[in-house]
Coordinates of C-alpha atoms in Angstrom, one line a residue:
X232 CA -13.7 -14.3 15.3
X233 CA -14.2 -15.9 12.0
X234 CA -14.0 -14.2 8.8
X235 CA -17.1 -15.8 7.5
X236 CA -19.1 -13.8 10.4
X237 CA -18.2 -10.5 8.4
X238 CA -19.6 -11.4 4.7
X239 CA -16.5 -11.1 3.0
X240 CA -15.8 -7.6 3.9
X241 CA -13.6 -5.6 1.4
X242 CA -11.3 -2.8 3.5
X243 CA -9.5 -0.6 1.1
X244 CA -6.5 1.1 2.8
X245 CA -4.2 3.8 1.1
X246 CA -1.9 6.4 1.7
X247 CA 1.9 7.4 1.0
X248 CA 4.9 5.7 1.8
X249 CA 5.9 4.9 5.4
X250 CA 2.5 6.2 6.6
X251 CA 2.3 3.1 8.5
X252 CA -0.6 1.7 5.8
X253 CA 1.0 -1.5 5.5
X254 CA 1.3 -2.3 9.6
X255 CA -2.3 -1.1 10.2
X256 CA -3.5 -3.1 7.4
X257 CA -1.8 -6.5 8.5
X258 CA -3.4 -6.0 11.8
X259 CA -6.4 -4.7 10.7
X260 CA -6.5 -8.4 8.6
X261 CA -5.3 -11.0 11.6
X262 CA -7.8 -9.1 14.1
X263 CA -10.8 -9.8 11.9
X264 CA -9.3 -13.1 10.0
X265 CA -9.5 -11.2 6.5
X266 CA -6.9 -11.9 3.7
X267 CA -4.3 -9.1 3.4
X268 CA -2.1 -7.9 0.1
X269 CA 0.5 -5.3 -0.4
X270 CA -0.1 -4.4 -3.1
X271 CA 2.7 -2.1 -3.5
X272 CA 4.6 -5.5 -3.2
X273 CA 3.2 -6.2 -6.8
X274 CA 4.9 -2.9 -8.2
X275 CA 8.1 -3.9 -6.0
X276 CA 8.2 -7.2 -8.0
X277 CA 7.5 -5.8 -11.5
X278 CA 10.4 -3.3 -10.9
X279 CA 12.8 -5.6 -9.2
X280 CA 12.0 -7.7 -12.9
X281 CA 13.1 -4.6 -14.6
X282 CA 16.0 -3.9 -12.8
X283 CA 17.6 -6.7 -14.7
X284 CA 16.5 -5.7 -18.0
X285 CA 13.0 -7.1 -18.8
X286 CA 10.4 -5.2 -20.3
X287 CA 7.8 -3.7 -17.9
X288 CA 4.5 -4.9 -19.2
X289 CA 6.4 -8.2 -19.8
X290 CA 7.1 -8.3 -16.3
X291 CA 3.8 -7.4 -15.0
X292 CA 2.3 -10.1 -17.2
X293 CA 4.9 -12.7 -16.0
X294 CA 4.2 -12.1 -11.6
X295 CA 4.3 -15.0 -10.0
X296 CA 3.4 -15.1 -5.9
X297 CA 6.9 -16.5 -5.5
X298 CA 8.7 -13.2 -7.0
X299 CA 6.7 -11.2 -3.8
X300 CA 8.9 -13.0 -1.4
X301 CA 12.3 -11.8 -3.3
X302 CA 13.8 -9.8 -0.3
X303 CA 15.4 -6.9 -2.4
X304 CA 11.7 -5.4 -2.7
X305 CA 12.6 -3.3 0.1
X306 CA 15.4 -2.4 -0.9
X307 CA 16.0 2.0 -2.0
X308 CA 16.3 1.5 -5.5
X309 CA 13.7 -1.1 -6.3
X310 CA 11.0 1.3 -4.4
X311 CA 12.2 4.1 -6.7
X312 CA 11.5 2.1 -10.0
X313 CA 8.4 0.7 -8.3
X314 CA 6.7 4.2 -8.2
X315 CA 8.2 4.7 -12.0
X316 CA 6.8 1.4 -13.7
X317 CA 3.7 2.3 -11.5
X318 CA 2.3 5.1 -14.3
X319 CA 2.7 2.9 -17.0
X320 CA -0.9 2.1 -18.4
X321 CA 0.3 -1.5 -19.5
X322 CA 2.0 -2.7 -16.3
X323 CA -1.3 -1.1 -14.4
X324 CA -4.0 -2.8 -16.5
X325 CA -2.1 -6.4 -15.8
X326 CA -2.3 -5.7 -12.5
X327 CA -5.5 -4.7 -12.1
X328 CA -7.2 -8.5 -12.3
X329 CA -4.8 -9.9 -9.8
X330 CA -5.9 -6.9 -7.4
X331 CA -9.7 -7.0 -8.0
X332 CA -10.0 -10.8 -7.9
X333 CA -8.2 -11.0 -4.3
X334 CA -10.7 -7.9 -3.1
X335 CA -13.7 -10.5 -3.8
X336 CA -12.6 -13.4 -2.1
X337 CA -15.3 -14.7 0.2
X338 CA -13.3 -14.6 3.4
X339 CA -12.9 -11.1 3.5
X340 CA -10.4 -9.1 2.2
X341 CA -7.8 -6.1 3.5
X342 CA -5.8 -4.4 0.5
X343 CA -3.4 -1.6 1.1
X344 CA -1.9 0.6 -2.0
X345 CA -2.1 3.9 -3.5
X346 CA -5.5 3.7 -5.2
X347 CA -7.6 0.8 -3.7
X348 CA -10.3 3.1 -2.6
X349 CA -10.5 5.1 -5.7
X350 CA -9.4 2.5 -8.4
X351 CA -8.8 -1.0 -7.3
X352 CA -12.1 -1.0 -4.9
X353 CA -14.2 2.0 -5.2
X354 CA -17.2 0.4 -4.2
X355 CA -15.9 -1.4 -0.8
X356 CA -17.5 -0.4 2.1
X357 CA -14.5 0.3 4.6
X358 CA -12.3 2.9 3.0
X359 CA -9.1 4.6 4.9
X360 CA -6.4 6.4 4.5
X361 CA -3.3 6.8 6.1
X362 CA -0.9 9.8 6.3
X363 CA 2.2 11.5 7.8
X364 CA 4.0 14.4 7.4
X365 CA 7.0 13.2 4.9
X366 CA 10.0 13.6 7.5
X367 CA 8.2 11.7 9.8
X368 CA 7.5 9.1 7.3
X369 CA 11.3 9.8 6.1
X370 CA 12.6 9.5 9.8
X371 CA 10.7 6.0 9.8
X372 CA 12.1 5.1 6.5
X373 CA 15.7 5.9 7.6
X374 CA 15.3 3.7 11.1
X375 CA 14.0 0.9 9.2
X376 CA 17.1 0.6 6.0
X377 CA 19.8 1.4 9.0
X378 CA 18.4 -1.9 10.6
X379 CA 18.8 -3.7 8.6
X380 CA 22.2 -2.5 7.3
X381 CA 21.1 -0.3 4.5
X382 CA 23.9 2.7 4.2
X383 CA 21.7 5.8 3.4
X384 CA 21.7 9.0 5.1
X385 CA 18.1 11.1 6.5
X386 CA 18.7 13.8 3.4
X387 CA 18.6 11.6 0.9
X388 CA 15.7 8.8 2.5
X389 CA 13.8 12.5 3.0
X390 CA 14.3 13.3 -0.8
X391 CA 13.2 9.9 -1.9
X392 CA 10.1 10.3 -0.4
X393 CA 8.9 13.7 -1.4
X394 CA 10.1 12.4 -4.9
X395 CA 7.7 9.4 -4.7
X396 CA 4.9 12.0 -3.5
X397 CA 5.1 13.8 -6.3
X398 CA 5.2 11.2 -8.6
X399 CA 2.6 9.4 -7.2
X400 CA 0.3 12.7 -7.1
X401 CA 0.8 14.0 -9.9
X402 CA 0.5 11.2 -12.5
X403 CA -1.7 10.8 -14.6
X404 CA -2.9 7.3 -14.3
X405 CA -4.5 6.8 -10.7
X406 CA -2.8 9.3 -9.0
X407 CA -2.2 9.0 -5.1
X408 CA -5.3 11.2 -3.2
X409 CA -7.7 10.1 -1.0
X410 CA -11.1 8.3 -1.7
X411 CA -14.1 10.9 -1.2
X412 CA -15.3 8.8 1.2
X413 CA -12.3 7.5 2.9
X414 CA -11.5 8.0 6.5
X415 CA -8.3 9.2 7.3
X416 CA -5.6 8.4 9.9
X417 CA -2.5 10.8 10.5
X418 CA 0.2 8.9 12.5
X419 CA 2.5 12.1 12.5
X420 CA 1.8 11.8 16.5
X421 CA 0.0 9.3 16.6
X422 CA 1.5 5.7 18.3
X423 CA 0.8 2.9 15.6
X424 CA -1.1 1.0 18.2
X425 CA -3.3 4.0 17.9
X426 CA -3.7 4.5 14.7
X427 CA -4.3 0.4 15.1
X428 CA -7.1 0.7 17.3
X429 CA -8.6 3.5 15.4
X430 CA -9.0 1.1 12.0
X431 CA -10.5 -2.0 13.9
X432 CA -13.3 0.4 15.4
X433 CA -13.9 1.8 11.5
X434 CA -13.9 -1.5 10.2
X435 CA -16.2 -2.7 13.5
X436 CA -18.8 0.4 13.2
X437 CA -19.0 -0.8 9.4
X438 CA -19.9 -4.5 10.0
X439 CA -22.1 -3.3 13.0
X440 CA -23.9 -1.2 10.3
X441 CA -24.1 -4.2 8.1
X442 CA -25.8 -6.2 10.4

């Protein structure tokens, strides 16, 4: 397949941390030959900036695609400020272009965040969201610092999430909920090579549709 055979399709994906969002979307992108972002990645990078003292709107307007390879993005503490610098207006609005501009690329595009459905992308035509209960998503969380030799313990991974939930819900800029007419996935039970298959046959109904 070829992405040019699917007229620059736009799939928004969302949902909450360790839902499994990010995985589906990368697959969802190399089946069809789409473009994929993190976009949480660019949040990661503005905080890791932060983390040594720079100003968050200053480090928002200062991204480069080289600072999305810096390693400590996954790291406990840089997801915590990531979901703090996230509500600020500034650091949002600078982001916003970056976001919008790789959405429209001709190739076809998959981007997976908080609010690509609602904000980034409200008009694209695949929309999905991913969930999981948050000890699942915890219990994921945990496995995936502990290999690679983050010292954490289940408690605290478990808090960390339901304290990026709220945060994420409850603010006030583009808060974390699903698009009205998103589809919705919950991996609680579900295998990820089911929850896989399940977004290839949205995003296949949708270009069928198309025409």
């Amino acid at each position: 397949m070829t992405s040019e055979r699917f007229g620059g399709l736009t799939v928004a994906i969302d949902g909450p941390a360790a839902a499994g969002k990010g995985t589906v979307a990368k697959a969802v992108a190399a089946h069809f030959g789409f473009a994929h972002l993190d976009t949480g990645l660019l949040y990661r990078a503005v905080a890791a900036k932060t983390l040594t003292g720079m100003a968050p709107e200053e480090a928002a307007q200062s991204l480069a695609p080289a600072d999305l390879e810096d390693p400590s993005l996954r790291n406990p503490d840089v997801a915590q400020e990531a979901s703090k610098v996230a509500v600020i207006p500034a650091v949002r609005a600078a982001l916003v272009r970056f976001q919008r501009s790789f959405a429209a690329r001709a190739g076809g595009a998959v981007l997976d965040g908080r609010d690509i459905g609602t904000v980034i992308c409200p008009d694209a035509p695949v929309k999905l969201f991913i969930t999981a209960s948050p000890e699942v998503r915890a219990e994921r969380r945990f496995a995936e610092l502990a290999g690679k030799g983050i010292e954490t313990t289940y408690d605290s991974v478990l808090e960390d999430v339901r304290q990026r939930d709220l945060r994420d819900m409850s603010r006030d800029q583009a808060p974390l909920k699903p698009a009205d007419d998103a589809k919705q996935i919950d991996t609680t039970e579900m295998a990820i090579e089911d929850a896989i298959a399940a977004a290839v046959a949205m995003v296949e109904a949708k270009r069928q549709a198309r025409g």
